[in-house]
Amino acid sequence: AALREQEERGELLQPLLFVLLVLCSVLLYFKVSLMDPGFVKPEEEEEAEGQSLGSPQAPGAVKLRRCGYCLVKQPMRARHCQLCRHCVRRYDHHCPWIENCVGERNHPLFMAYLSVQLVVLLWGGHIAWSGLDFQQSWEWLQHSIFLLVSFLLIVIFTTVVLLLLVSHLYLISCNTTTWEFMSHHRISYLRHSELENPFDQGIILNLWRFFC
């Protein structure tokens, strides 16, 4: 009877929604970590001569090369990951949290995962904070230490996820990758380009091409 009364008052909707968000976050985590991030396969070598959607033609001085590790011809913006032992199309970075590369195929899902994770953490932080009733006593600390530590951990993880999400959104809006941003001076197709970022087509088009 009490459960039905809570349901009628809508008090069960929020916990149910929170559980669904957590489940969605877990499913996205496994999807992003287990899927092919865009590995370059030997049978796709001919495609390396062309460019992926939204990419400019390679500067004349730049020759597409074969990877020294897996010997496939690398498309522009691809890079070999020594941990995954594959070349990855539009390589962004190797994420130790998901134990997989973030590349052409799973980067949008990675952003979705970060977004859902941030909502879950903010909601969890709100729940933990609302359960804290600060009192200056040793007895209160003994009873609330688990909740207090949980809140502090949530704050740390929220900060990390928020910084990751904001930095990736900035790079996506510029149509550049983490690897290109960090190693601009070492990448031949950027070093020989007349433009600072030859892939930038404006914020709106960059976001549209990435997410849509």
mmCIF file of C-alpha atoms in Angstrom:
data_model
loop_
_atom_site.group_PDB
_atom_site.id
_atom_site.type_symbol
_atom_site.label_atom_id
_atom_site.label_comp_id
_atom_site.label_asym_id
_atom_site.label_seq_id
_atom_site.Cartn_x
_atom_site.Cartn_y
_atom_site.Cartn_z
ATOM 1 C CA ALA A 1 0.000 0.000 0.000
ATOM 2 C CA ALA A 2 2.808 2.406 0.917
ATOM 3 C CA LEU A 3 4.601 1.553 -2.340
ATOM 4 C CA ARG A 4 1.452 2.283 -4.344
ATOM 5 C CA GLU A 5 1.004 5.616 -2.553
ATOM 6 C CA GLN A 6 4.594 6.560 -3.397
ATOM 7 C CA GLU A 7 3.988 5.573 -7.008
ATOM 8 C CA GLU A 8 0.860 7.710 -7.189
ATOM 9 C CA ARG A 9 2.770 10.699 -5.759
ATOM 10 C CA GLY A 10 5.521 10.180 -8.355
ATOM 11 C CA GLU A 11 8.174 9.491 -5.714
ATOM 12 C CA LEU A 12 9.345 6.326 -7.489
ATOM 13 C CA LEU A 13 9.923 8.078 -10.816
ATOM 14 C CA GLN A 14 13.206 9.749 -9.833
ATOM 15 C CA PRO A 15 14.895 6.599 -8.427
ATOM 16 C CA LEU A 16 13.751 4.662 -11.502
ATOM 17 C CA LEU A 17 15.116 7.336 -13.830
ATOM 18 C CA PHE A 18 18.420 7.373 -11.908
ATOM 19 C CA VAL A 19 18.763 3.577 -12.197
ATOM 20 C CA LEU A 20 18.009 3.775 -15.945
ATOM 21 C CA LEU A 21 20.706 6.441 -16.382
ATOM 22 C CA VAL A 22 23.231 4.293 -14.525
ATOM 23 C CA LEU A 23 22.280 1.317 -16.695
ATOM 24 C CA CYS A 24 22.603 3.441 -19.836
ATOM 25 C CA SER A 25 26.031 4.607 -18.665
ATOM 26 C CA VAL A 26 27.191 1.017 -18.104
ATOM 27 C CA LEU A 27 25.892 -0.114 -21.508
ATOM 28 C CA LEU A 28 27.614 2.817 -23.250
ATOM 29 C CA TYR A 29 30.835 2.004 -21.413
ATOM 30 C CA PHE A 30 30.867 -1.585 -22.689
ATOM 31 C CA LYS A 31 29.798 -0.511 -26.176
ATOM 32 C CA VAL A 32 32.600 2.067 -26.488
ATOM 33 C CA SER A 33 35.237 -0.192 -24.944
ATOM 34 C CA LEU A 34 34.408 -3.295 -27.001
ATOM 35 C CA MET A 35 33.636 -1.810 -30.418
ATOM 36 C CA ASP A 36 36.030 -1.294 -33.320
ATOM 37 C CA PRO A 37 37.220 2.346 -33.038
ATOM 38 C CA GLY A 38 38.045 2.451 -36.745
ATOM 39 C CA PHE A 39 40.906 0.023 -37.295
ATOM 40 C CA VAL A 40 42.526 0.296 -40.727
ATOM 41 C CA LYS A 41 42.344 -3.086 -42.437
ATOM 42 C CA PRO A 42 44.745 -4.254 -45.190
ATOM 43 C CA GLU A 43 41.921 -4.643 -47.715
ATOM 44 C CA GLU A 44 41.075 -0.946 -47.287
ATOM 45 C CA GLU A 45 44.449 0.337 -48.474
ATOM 46 C CA GLU A 46 43.056 1.845 -51.677
ATOM 47 C CA GLU A 47 40.814 4.085 -49.601
ATOM 48 C CA ALA A 48 43.892 5.607 -48.000
ATOM 49 C CA GLU A 49 44.550 7.512 -51.209
ATOM 50 C CA GLY A 50 41.252 9.363 -50.747
ATOM 51 C CA GLN A 51 40.249 11.390 -47.734
ATOM 52 C CA SER A 52 37.466 10.790 -45.226
ATOM 53 C CA LEU A 53 34.389 13.000 -45.221
ATOM 54 C CA GLY A 54 35.185 16.584 -44.315
ATOM 55 C CA SER A 55 38.963 16.266 -44.732
ATOM 56 C CA PRO A 56 40.941 18.426 -47.147
ATOM 57 C CA GLN A 57 43.310 16.949 -49.687
ATOM 58 C CA ALA A 58 46.789 16.263 -48.464
ATOM 59 C CA PRO A 59 49.311 19.010 -49.186
ATOM 60 C CA GLY A 60 51.390 18.192 -52.240
ATOM 61 C CA ALA A 61 54.561 17.746 -50.204
ATOM 62 C CA VAL A 62 52.979 15.110 -48.010
ATOM 63 C CA LYS A 63 53.102 11.482 -49.083
ATOM 64 C CA LEU A 64 50.870 8.955 -47.391
ATOM 65 C CA ARG A 65 53.096 6.321 -45.874
ATOM 66 C CA ARG A 66 52.935 2.734 -44.791
ATOM 67 C CA CYS A 67 52.800 2.076 -41.081
ATOM 68 C CA GLY A 68 56.110 0.808 -39.753
ATOM 69 C CA TYR A 69 54.318 -1.583 -37.384
ATOM 70 C CA CYS A 70 51.365 -3.164 -39.211
ATOM 71 C CA LEU A 71 52.526 -2.227 -42.757
ATOM 72 C CA VAL A 72 49.140 -0.913 -43.946
ATOM 73 C CA LYS A 73 48.966 2.344 -45.903
ATOM 74 C CA GLN A 74 47.702 4.921 -43.437
ATOM 75 C CA PRO A 75 44.806 7.212 -44.377
ATOM 76 C CA MET A 76 45.292 10.823 -43.385
ATOM 77 C CA ARG A 77 44.598 11.428 -39.667
ATOM 78 C CA ALA A 78 45.208 7.753 -38.845
ATOM 79 C CA ARG A 79 47.821 6.668 -36.319
ATOM 80 C CA HIS A 80 49.165 3.371 -35.088
ATOM 81 C CA CYS A 81 48.333 2.511 -31.473
ATOM 82 C CA GLN A 82 50.975 0.249 -29.993
ATOM 83 C CA LEU A 83 48.612 -0.875 -27.219
ATOM 84 C CA CYS A 84 45.862 -1.940 -29.646
ATOM 85 C CA ARG A 85 48.432 -2.987 -32.294
ATOM 86 C CA HIS A 86 46.391 -1.424 -35.089
ATOM 87 C CA CYS A 87 46.246 1.792 -37.065
ATOM 88 C CA VAL A 88 43.117 3.740 -36.135
ATOM 89 C CA ARG A 89 41.231 6.096 -38.454
ATOM 90 C CA ARG A 90 40.975 9.669 -37.177
ATOM 91 C CA TYR A 91 42.860 8.594 -34.079
ATOM 92 C CA ASP A 92 42.107 10.733 -31.036
ATOM 93 C CA HIS A 93 43.763 8.932 -28.110
ATOM 94 C CA HIS A 94 44.042 5.601 -26.349
ATOM 95 C CA CYS A 95 41.814 5.749 -23.277
ATOM 96 C CA PRO A 96 43.053 3.612 -20.360
ATOM 97 C CA TRP A 97 39.637 3.863 -18.676
ATOM 98 C CA ILE A 98 37.903 1.963 -21.501
ATOM 99 C CA GLU A 99 41.048 0.030 -22.532
ATOM 100 C CA ASN A 100 40.415 0.972 -26.162
ATOM 101 C CA CYS A 101 41.279 3.657 -28.664
ATOM 102 C CA VAL A 102 38.945 6.552 -29.310
ATOM 103 C CA GLY A 103 38.748 6.963 -33.070
ATOM 104 C CA GLU A 104 36.521 7.589 -36.054
ATOM 105 C CA ARG A 105 33.822 5.039 -35.216
ATOM 106 C CA ASN A 106 33.428 5.289 -31.441
ATOM 107 C CA HIS A 107 34.285 8.939 -30.746
ATOM 108 C CA PRO A 108 30.629 10.150 -30.897
ATOM 109 C CA LEU A 109 29.572 7.320 -28.572
ATOM 110 C CA PHE A 110 32.463 8.204 -26.270
ATOM 111 C CA MET A 111 31.036 11.732 -26.032
ATOM 112 C CA ALA A 112 27.584 10.305 -25.286
ATOM 113 C CA TYR A 113 29.112 8.128 -22.564
ATOM 114 C CA LEU A 114 30.858 11.123 -20.960
ATOM 115 C CA SER A 115 27.628 13.153 -21.067
ATOM 116 C CA VAL A 116 25.517 10.435 -19.428
ATOM 117 C CA GLN A 117 28.274 9.771 -16.890
ATOM 118 C CA LEU A 118 28.375 13.467 -15.975
ATOM 119 C CA VAL A 119 24.600 13.544 -15.384
ATOM 120 C CA VAL A 120 24.825 10.408 -13.204
ATOM 121 C CA LEU A 121 27.699 11.887 -11.166
ATOM 122 C CA LEU A 122 25.957 15.243 -10.678
ATOM 123 C CA TRP A 123 22.772 13.489 -9.603
ATOM 124 C CA GLY A 124 24.681 11.151 -7.289
ATOM 125 C CA GLY A 125 26.535 14.128 -5.821
ATOM 126 C CA HIS A 126 23.240 15.880 -5.139
ATOM 127 C CA ILE A 127 21.877 12.775 -3.382
ATOM 128 C CA ALA A 128 25.040 12.415 -1.275
ATOM 129 C CA TRP A 129 25.043 16.133 -0.356
ATOM 130 C CA SER A 130 21.369 16.074 0.644
ATOM 131 C CA GLY A 131 22.116 13.188 3.029
ATOM 132 C CA LEU A 132 24.831 15.125 4.857
ATOM 133 C CA ASP A 133 23.729 17.023 7.951
ATOM 134 C CA PHE A 134 26.970 18.546 9.191
ATOM 135 C CA GLN A 135 27.572 18.428 12.936
ATOM 136 C CA GLN A 136 30.795 19.012 14.833
ATOM 137 C CA SER A 137 30.918 15.748 16.721
ATOM 138 C CA TRP A 138 32.940 12.541 16.522
ATOM 139 C CA GLU A 139 29.778 10.443 16.629
ATOM 140 C CA TRP A 140 28.368 12.233 13.573
ATOM 141 C CA LEU A 141 31.634 11.698 11.689
ATOM 142 C CA GLN A 142 31.617 7.972 12.492
ATOM 143 C CA HIS A 143 28.078 7.577 11.154
ATOM 144 C CA SER A 144 28.599 9.806 8.097
ATOM 145 C CA ILE A 145 32.177 8.954 7.056
ATOM 146 C CA PHE A 146 31.091 6.651 4.213
ATOM 147 C CA LEU A 147 28.688 9.247 2.798
ATOM 148 C CA LEU A 148 31.287 12.012 3.162
ATOM 149 C CA VAL A 149 34.003 9.993 1.387
ATOM 150 C CA SER A 150 31.505 9.054 -1.349
ATOM 151 C CA PHE A 151 30.661 12.719 -1.883
ATOM 152 C CA LEU A 152 34.327 13.714 -2.114
ATOM 153 C CA LEU A 153 35.019 10.916 -4.632
ATOM 154 C CA ILE A 154 32.011 12.000 -6.692
ATOM 155 C CA VAL A 155 33.324 15.590 -6.716
ATOM 156 C CA ILE A 156 36.724 14.385 -7.988
ATOM 157 C CA PHE A 157 35.250 12.149 -10.705
ATOM 158 C CA THR A 158 32.777 14.873 -11.733
ATOM 159 C CA THR A 159 35.613 17.362 -12.164
ATOM 160 C CA VAL A 160 37.617 14.909 -14.312
ATOM 161 C CA VAL A 161 34.630 13.986 -16.505
ATOM 162 C CA LEU A 162 33.583 17.637 -16.896
ATOM 163 C CA LEU A 163 37.091 18.689 -17.948
ATOM 164 C CA LEU A 164 37.257 15.770 -20.413
ATOM 165 C CA LEU A 165 33.873 16.614 -21.892
ATOM 166 C CA VAL A 166 34.601 20.332 -22.266
ATOM 167 C CA SER A 167 38.057 19.745 -23.800
ATOM 168 C CA HIS A 168 36.682 17.207 -26.301
ATOM 169 C CA LEU A 169 33.812 19.519 -27.269
ATOM 170 C CA TYR A 170 36.336 22.291 -27.902
ATOM 171 C CA LEU A 171 38.517 20.041 -30.086
ATOM 172 C CA ILE A 172 35.465 18.735 -31.980
ATOM 173 C CA SER A 173 34.280 22.301 -32.619
ATOM 174 C CA CYS A 174 37.716 22.957 -34.197
ATOM 175 C CA ASN A 175 37.678 19.620 -36.087
ATOM 176 C CA THR A 176 40.923 18.487 -34.564
ATOM 177 C CA THR A 177 41.845 15.474 -32.453
ATOM 178 C CA THR A 178 43.702 15.198 -29.162
ATOM 179 C CA TRP A 179 46.674 13.650 -30.962
ATOM 180 C CA GLU A 180 46.755 16.444 -33.588
ATOM 181 C CA PHE A 181 46.396 19.110 -30.894
ATOM 182 C CA MET A 182 49.216 17.686 -28.754
ATOM 183 C CA SER A 183 51.593 16.719 -31.593
ATOM 184 C CA HIS A 184 50.928 19.368 -34.254
ATOM 185 C CA HIS A 185 54.645 19.969 -34.916
ATOM 186 C CA ARG A 186 55.330 16.246 -35.460
ATOM 187 C CA ILE A 187 52.535 15.487 -37.948
ATOM 188 C CA SER A 188 53.585 15.852 -41.570
ATOM 189 C CA TYR A 189 50.191 16.792 -43.059
ATOM 190 C CA LEU A 190 49.836 19.590 -40.478
ATOM 191 C CA ARG A 191 53.467 20.701 -40.494
ATOM 192 C CA HIS A 192 53.444 21.171 -44.295
ATOM 193 C CA SER A 193 50.006 22.775 -44.457
ATOM 194 C CA GLU A 194 49.651 26.491 -45.142
ATOM 195 C CA LEU A 195 46.753 26.600 -42.676
ATOM 196 C CA GLU A 196 47.052 26.230 -38.914
ATOM 197 C CA ASN A 197 44.224 23.698 -39.041
ATOM 198 C CA PRO A 198 43.338 22.581 -42.601
ATOM 199 C CA PHE A 199 40.355 20.538 -41.358
ATOM 200 C CA ASP A 200 38.490 23.414 -39.684
ATOM 201 C CA GLN A 201 35.255 24.227 -41.557
ATOM 202 C CA GLY A 202 33.615 26.427 -38.936
ATOM 203 C CA ILE A 203 32.112 25.480 -35.578
ATOM 204 C CA ILE A 204 28.610 24.620 -36.821
ATOM 205 C CA LEU A 205 29.767 22.450 -39.733
ATOM 206 C CA ASN A 206 32.433 20.788 -37.602
ATOM 207 C CA LEU A 207 29.871 19.795 -34.955
ATOM 208 C CA TRP A 208 27.350 18.737 -37.614
ATOM 209 C CA ARG A 209 29.833 16.464 -39.401
ATOM 210 C CA PHE A 210 30.982 14.903 -36.141
ATOM 211 C CA PHE A 211 27.626 14.184 -34.513
ATOM 212 C CA CYS A 212 25.424 13.792 -37.586
#
